Short mmCIF file of C-alpha atoms and ligand atoms in Angstrom, two decimals:
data_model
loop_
_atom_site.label_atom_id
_atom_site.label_comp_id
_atom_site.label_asym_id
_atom_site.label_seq_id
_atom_site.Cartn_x
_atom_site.Cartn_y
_atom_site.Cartn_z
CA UNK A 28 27.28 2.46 17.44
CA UNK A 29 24.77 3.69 15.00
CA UNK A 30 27.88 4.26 12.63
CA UNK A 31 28.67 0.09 12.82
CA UNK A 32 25.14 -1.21 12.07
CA UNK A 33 24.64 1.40 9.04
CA UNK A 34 27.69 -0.01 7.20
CA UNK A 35 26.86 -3.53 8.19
CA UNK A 36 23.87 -2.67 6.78
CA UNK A 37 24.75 -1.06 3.51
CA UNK A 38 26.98 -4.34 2.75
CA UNK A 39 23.70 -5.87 2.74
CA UNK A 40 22.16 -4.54 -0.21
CA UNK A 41 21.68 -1.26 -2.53
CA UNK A 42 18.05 -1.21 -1.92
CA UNK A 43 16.98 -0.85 2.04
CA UNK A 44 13.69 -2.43 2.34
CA UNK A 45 12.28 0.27 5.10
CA UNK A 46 9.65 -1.66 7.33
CA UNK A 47 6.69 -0.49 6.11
CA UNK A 48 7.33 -2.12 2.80
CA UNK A 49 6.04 -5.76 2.59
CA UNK A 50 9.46 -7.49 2.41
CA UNK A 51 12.05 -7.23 5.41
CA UNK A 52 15.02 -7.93 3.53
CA UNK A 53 17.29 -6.39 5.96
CA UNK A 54 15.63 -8.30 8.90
CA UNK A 55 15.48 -11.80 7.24
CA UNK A 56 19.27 -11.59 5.59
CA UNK A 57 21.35 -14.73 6.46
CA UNK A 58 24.56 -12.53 7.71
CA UNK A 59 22.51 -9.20 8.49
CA UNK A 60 22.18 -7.60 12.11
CA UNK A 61 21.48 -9.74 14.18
CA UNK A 62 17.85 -10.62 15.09
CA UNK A 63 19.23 -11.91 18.17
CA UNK A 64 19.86 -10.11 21.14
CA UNK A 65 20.62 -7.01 20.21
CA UNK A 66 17.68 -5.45 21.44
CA UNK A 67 15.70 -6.24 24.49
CA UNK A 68 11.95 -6.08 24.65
CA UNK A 69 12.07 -6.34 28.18
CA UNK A 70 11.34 -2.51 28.12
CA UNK A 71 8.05 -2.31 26.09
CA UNK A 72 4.52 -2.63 26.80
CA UNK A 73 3.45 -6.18 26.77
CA UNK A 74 -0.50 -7.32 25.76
CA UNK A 75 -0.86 -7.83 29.57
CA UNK A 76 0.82 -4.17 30.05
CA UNK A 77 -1.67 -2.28 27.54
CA UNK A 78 -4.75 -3.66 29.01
CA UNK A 79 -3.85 -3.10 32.30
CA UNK A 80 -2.49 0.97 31.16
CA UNK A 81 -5.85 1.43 29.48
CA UNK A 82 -7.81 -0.07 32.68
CA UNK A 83 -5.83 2.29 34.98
CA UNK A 84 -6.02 5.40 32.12
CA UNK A 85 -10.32 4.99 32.09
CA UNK A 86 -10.20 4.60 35.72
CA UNK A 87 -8.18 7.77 36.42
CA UNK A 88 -10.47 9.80 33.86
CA UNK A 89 -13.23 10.29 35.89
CA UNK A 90 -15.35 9.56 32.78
CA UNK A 91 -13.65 11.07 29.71
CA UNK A 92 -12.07 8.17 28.48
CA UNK A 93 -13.98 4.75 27.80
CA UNK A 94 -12.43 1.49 26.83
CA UNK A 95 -13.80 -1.55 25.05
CA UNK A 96 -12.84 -4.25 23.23
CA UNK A 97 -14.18 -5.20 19.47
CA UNK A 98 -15.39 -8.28 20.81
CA UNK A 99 -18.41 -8.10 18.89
CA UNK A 100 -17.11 -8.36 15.56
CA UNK A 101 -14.23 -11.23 16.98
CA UNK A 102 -11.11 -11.37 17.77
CA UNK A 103 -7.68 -11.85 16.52
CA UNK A 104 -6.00 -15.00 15.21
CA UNK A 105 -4.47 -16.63 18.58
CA UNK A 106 -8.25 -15.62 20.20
CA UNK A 107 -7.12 -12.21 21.93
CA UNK A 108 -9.30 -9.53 22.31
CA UNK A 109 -8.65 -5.87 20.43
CA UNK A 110 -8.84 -2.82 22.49
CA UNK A 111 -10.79 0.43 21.93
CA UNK A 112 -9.85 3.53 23.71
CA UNK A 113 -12.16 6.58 23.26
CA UNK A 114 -12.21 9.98 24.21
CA UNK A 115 -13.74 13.19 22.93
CA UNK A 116 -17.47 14.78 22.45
CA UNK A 117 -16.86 16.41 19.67
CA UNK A 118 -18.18 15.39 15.88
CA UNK A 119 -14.77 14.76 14.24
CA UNK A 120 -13.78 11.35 14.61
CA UNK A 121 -10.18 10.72 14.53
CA UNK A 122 -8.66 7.09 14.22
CA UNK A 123 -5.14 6.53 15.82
CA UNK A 124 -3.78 2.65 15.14
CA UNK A 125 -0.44 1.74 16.67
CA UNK A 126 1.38 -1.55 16.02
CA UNK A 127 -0.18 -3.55 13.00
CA UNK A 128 3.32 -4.74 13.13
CA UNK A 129 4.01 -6.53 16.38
CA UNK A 130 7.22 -6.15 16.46
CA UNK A 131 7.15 -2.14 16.24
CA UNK A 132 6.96 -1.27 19.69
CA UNK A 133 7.43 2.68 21.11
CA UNK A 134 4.45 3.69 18.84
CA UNK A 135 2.14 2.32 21.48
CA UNK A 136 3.48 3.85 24.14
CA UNK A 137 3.16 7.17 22.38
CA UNK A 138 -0.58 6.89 21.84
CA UNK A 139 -0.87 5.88 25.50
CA UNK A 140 0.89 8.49 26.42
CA UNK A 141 -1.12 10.79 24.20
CA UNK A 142 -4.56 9.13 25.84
CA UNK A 143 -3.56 9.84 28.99
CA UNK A 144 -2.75 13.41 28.19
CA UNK A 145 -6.33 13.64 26.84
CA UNK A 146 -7.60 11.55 29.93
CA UNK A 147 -6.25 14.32 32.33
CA UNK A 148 -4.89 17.63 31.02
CA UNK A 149 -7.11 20.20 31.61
CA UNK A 150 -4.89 22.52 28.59
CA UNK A 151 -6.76 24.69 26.56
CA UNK A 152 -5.63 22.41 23.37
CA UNK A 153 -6.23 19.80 24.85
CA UNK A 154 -10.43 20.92 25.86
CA UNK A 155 -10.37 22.58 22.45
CA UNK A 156 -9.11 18.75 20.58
CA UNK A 157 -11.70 17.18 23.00
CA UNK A 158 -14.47 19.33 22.34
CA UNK A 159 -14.25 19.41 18.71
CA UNK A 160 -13.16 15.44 18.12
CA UNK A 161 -14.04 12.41 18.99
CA UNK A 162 -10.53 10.03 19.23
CA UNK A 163 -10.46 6.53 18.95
CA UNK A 164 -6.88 5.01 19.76
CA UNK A 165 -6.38 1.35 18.92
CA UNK A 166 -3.15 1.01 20.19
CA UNK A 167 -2.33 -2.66 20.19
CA UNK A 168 -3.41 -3.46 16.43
CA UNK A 169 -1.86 -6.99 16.09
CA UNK A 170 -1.95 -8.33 19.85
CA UNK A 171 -0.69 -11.59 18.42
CA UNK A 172 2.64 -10.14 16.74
CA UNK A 173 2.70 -8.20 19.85
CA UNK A 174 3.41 -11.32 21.71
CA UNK A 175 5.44 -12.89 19.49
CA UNK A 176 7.85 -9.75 18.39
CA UNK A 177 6.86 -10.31 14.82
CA UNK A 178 5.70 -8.47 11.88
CA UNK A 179 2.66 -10.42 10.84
CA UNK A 180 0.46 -12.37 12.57
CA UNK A 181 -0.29 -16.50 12.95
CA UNK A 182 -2.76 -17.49 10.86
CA UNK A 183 -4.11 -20.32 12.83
CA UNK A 184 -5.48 -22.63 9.43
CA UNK A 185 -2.58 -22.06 7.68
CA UNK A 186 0.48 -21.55 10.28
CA UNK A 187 1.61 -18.91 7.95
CA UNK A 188 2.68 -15.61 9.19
CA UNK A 189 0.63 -12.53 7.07
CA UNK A 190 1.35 -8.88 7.30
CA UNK A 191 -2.00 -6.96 8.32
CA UNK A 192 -1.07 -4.19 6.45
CA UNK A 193 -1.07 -5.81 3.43
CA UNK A 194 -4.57 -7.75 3.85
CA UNK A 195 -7.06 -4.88 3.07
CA UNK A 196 -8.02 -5.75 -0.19
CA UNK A 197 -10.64 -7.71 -1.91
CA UNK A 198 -8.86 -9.51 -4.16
CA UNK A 199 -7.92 -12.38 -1.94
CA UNK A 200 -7.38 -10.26 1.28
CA UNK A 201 -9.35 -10.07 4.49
CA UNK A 202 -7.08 -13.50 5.68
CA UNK A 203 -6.55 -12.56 9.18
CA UNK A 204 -9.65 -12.19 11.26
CA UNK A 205 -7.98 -9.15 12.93
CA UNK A 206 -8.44 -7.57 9.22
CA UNK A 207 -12.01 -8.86 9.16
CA UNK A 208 -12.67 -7.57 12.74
CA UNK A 209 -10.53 -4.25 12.42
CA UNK A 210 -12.42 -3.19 9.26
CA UNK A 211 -15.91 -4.30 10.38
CA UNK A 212 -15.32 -1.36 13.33
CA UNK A 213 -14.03 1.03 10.89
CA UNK A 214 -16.82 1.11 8.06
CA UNK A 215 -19.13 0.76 11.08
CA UNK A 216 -17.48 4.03 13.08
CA UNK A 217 -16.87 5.91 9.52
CA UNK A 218 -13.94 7.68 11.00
CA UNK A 219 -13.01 11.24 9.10
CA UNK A 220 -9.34 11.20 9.27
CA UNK A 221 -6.64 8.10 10.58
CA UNK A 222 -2.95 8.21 11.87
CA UNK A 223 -1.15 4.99 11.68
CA UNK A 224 1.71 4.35 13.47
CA UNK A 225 5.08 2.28 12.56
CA UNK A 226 9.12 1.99 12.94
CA UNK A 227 11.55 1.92 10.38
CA UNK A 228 15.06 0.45 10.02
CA UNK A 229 18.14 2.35 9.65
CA UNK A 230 17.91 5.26 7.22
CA UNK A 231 19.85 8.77 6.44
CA UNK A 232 18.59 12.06 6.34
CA UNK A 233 19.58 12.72 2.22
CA UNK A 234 22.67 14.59 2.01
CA UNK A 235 23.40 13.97 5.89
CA UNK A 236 25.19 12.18 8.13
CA UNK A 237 22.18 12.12 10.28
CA UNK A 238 20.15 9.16 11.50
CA UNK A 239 16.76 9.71 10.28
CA UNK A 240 14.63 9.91 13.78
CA UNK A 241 11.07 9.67 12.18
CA UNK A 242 9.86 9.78 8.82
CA UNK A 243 6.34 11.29 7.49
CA UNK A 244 4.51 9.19 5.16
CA UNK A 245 1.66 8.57 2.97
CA UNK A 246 0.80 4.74 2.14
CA UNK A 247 -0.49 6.31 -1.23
CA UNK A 248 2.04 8.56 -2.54
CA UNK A 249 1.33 12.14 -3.28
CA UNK A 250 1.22 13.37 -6.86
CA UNK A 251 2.02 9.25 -7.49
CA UNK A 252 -0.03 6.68 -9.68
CA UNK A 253 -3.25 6.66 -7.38
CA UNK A 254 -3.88 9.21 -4.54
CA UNK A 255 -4.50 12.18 -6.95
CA UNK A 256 -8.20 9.77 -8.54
CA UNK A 257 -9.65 10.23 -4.29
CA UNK A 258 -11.22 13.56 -3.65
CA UNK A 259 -8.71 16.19 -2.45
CA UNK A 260 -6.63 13.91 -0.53
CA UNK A 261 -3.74 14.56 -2.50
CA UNK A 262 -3.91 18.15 -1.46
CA UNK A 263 -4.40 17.56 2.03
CA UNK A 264 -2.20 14.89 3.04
CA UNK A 265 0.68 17.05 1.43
CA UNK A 266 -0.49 19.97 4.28
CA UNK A 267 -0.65 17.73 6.91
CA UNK A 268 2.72 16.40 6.65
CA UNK A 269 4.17 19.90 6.34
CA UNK A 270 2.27 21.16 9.10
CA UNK A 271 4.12 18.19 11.08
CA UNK A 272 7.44 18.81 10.12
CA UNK A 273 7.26 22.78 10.82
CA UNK A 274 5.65 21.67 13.88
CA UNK A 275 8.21 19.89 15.06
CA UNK A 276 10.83 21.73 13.70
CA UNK A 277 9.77 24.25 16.39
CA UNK A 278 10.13 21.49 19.21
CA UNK A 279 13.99 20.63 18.14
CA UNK A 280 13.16 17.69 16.45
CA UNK A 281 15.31 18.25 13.06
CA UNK A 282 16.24 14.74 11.65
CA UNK A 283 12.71 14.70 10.19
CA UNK A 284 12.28 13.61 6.66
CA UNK A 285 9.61 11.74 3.75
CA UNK A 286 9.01 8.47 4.22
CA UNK A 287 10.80 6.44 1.89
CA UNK A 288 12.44 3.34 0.40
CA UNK A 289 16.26 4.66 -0.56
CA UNK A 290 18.11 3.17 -2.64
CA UNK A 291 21.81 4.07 -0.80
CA UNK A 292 24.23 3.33 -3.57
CA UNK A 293 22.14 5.57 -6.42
CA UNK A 294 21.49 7.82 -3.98
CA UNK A 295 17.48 7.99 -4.92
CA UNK A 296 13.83 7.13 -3.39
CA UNK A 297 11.01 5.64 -4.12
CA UNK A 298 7.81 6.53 -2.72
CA UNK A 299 5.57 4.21 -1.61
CA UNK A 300 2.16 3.32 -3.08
CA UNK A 301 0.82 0.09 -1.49
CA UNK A 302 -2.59 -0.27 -1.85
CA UNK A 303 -3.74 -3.61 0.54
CA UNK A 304 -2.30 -1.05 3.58
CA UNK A 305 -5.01 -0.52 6.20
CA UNK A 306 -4.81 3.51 5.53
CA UNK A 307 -4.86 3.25 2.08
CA UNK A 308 -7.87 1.31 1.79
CA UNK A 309 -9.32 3.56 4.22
CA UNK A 310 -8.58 6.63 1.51
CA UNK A 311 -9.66 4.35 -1.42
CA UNK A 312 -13.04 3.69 0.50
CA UNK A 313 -12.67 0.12 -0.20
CA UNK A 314 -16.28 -1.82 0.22
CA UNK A 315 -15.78 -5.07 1.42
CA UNK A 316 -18.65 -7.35 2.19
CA UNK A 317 -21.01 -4.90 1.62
CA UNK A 318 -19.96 -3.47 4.43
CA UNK A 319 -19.22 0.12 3.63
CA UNK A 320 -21.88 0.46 -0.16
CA UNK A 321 -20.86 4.00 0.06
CA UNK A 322 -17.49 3.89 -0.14
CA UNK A 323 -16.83 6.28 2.79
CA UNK A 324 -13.19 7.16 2.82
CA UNK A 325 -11.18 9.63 4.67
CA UNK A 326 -7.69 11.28 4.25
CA UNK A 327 -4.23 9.26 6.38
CA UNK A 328 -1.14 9.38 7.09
CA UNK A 329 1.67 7.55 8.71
CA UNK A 330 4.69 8.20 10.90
CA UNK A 331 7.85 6.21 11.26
CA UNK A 332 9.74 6.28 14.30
CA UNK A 333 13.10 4.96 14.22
CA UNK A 334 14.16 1.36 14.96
CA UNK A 335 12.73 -1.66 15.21
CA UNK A 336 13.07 -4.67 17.65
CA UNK A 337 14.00 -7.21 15.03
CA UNK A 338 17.41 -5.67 13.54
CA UNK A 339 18.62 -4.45 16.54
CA UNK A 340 17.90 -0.86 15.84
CA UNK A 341 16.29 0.11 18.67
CA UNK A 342 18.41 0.90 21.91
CA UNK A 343 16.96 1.50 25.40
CA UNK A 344 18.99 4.84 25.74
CA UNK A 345 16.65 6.74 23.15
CA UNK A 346 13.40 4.83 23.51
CA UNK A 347 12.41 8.24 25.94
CA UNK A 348 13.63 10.51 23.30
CA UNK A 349 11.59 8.76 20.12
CA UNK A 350 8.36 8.08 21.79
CA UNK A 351 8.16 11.68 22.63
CA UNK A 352 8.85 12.97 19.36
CA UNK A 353 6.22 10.55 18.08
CA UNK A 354 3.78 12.03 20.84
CA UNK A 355 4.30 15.47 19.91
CA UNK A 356 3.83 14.44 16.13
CA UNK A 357 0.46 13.30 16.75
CA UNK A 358 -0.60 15.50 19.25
CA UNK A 359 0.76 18.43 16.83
CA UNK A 360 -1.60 16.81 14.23
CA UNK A 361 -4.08 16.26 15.67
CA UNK A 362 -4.58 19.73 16.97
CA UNK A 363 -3.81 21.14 13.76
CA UNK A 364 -6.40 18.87 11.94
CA UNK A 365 -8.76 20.04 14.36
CA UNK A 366 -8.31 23.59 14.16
CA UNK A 367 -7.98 23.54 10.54
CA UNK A 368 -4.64 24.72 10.77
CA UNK A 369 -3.20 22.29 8.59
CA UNK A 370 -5.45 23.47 5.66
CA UNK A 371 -4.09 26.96 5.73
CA UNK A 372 -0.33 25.02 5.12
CA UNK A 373 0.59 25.41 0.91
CA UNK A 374 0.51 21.55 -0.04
CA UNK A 375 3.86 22.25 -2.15
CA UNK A 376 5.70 23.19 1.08
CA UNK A 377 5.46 19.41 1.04
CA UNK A 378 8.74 18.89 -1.23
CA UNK A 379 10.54 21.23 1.29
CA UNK A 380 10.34 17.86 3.88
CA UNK A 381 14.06 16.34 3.33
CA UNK A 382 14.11 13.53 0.81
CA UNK A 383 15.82 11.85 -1.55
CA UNK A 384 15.33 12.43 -5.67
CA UNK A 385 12.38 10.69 -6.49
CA UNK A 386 13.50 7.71 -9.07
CA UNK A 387 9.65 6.19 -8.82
CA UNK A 388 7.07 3.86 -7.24
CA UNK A 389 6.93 0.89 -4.69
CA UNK A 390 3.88 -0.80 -5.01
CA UNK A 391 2.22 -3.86 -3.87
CA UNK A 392 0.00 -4.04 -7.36
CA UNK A 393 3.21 -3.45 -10.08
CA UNK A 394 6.39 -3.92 -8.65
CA UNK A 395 8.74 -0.73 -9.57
CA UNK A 396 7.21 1.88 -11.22
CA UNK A 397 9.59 4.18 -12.24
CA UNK A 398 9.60 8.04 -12.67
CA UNK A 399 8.73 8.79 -16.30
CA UNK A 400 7.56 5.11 -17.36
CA UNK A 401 4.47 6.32 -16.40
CA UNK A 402 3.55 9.56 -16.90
CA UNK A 403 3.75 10.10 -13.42
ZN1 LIG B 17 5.13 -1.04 10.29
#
């Protein structure tokens, strides 16, 4: 089955516009997989469903988790409410977003399920993470593309769909008052390190047959045109994705590789460096409003789970399997960020993660950039 939509798919084009980048080509393609039918929703969390899990996850918690809504600095586009869930006494304070894109589904369920781990395991990792962190899980990002199945989100003046992660920037961003809301919190809660959560289309480990199952990315790419100007974030991000991948190398999760967008006739990759993403802003320390005059930033990074709901990608039979490699991911990291493990990693054990050759840069600010045009 997977076999059929890959070569449908490669028809399509030479470049495979993954879904973190801004354009869906393989979604929106008159004669592409269908967007139809192919996949039912029927099995993932609704709005209705998340509230209701976090309602029943604080209740069960006997006081370790609390839940709130960012009421108090608005709410989204169609008027729905975005949810809070926090847990943790420690100083740390990790940020976990799921599902800026509404139509990426499993990756809230795996930060519910890692809440609720955190709401009742009584694990010595667990106490240690808890002790040591403070986590704040927003795990329905886009409640409106939630509802809809979409990418972006309605913006109600305009009708016009927008992708959040593409709105965190000054020059002409903030569109969406989820962005305006989201990033009010954020410079408010000065957070010290974010995970943010997405699904990918069809893609190949390089040099396999193999489906990738989850990619590990960085919305700024290492050793690329920008990351290397903010602090040692270069350095770090590199360890924390290769603490990942060892880390789940050791579960038997092995179709693990760098996030990127391949080109599949050439054979090559281009990392991506989009700088209106939500994470990369947060890395940049972008000051908005005068919200955040000292530019506190933080180091992120991203996962990609397989599939999405809008090319048919993502079947019922391995939701189970892909939610729980995306739980162990972040659970992995976060425990490793917290116990400094991850800075003990070599950041060059980075380029041992599977990818392909590296032929440039996709950006949001300059198109292409390719390898060696730049000095990069
Ligand atoms: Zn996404």
């Amino acid at each position: 089955m997977h076999l059929s939509i890959l070569k449908k798919t490669s028809m399509l084009t030479a470049i495979l516009l993954l879904v973190f980048s801004s354009l869906a080509f393989a979604a929106t393609n008159p004669g592409g997989p269908s967007t139809n039918g192919n996949t039912t929703i029927s099995s993932t969390l609704s709005y209705a469903d998340v509230v209701k899990i976090l309602g029943d996850i604080e209740q069960s918690s006997k006081g370790k988790v609390e839940i709130f809504t960012l009421d108090e600095y608005g709410k989204s586009e169609a008027d729905r409410s975005i949810y809070v869930a926090k847990v943790g006494t420690g100083s740390k304070k990790i940020w976990i977003q799921a599902q800026i894109h509404g139509n990426e589904k499993l990756v809230t369920e795996a930060a519910l399920d890692l809440l609720k781990t955190y709401a009742s395991s009584n694990s010595k990792d667990v106490q240690k993470v808890l002790a040591e962190s403070t986590l704040y899980f927003i795990p329905m990002y886009n409640p409106d593309g939630a509802e809809l199945n979409t990418r972006g989100t309605v913006i109600q003046s305009t009708g016009k769909s927008l992708d959040l992660n593409r709105d965190w920037t000054v020059d002409g961003g903030f569109v969406a008052k989820e962005s305006q809301v989201v990033y009010a919190y954020w410079a408010d809660l000065k957070p010290d390190f974010a995970i943010d959560l997405h699904h990918q289309g069809l893609k190949q480990v390089y040099g396999t047959n193999e489906a990738t199952s989850f990619s590990l990315g960085v919305s700024l790419a290492p050793n690329g045109p920008t990351l290397p100007e903010y602090k040692d974030y270069n350095k770090v991000t590199r360890q924390m994705l290769a603490y990942v991948y060892d880390e789940m190398e050791g579960y038997g999760y092995t179709h693990i590789d760098r996030y990127q967008i391949v080109d599949r006739e050439s054979q090559v990759g281009y990392d991506i460096d989009i700088k209106g993403g939500v994470v990369s802003a947060m890395m940049m320390g972008l000051n908005y409003n005068g919200l955040n005059p000292e530019h506190h930033s933080h180091p992120a990074v991203f996962f990609e789970t397989k599939g999405n709901t809008s090319d048919g990608s993502l079947g019922q039979k391995s939701n189970g399997y892909l939610t729980k490699q995306n739980y162990l991911a972040l659970k992995s990291l976060v425990y490793g960020y917290v116990t400094g493990e991850v800075y003990e990693v070599d950041p060059d054990h980075w380029s041992d993660i599977p990818a392909y050759p590296l032929a440039g840069y996709w950006t949001d600010y300059n198109g292409i950039v390719p390898i060696g045009e730049s000095g990069f």
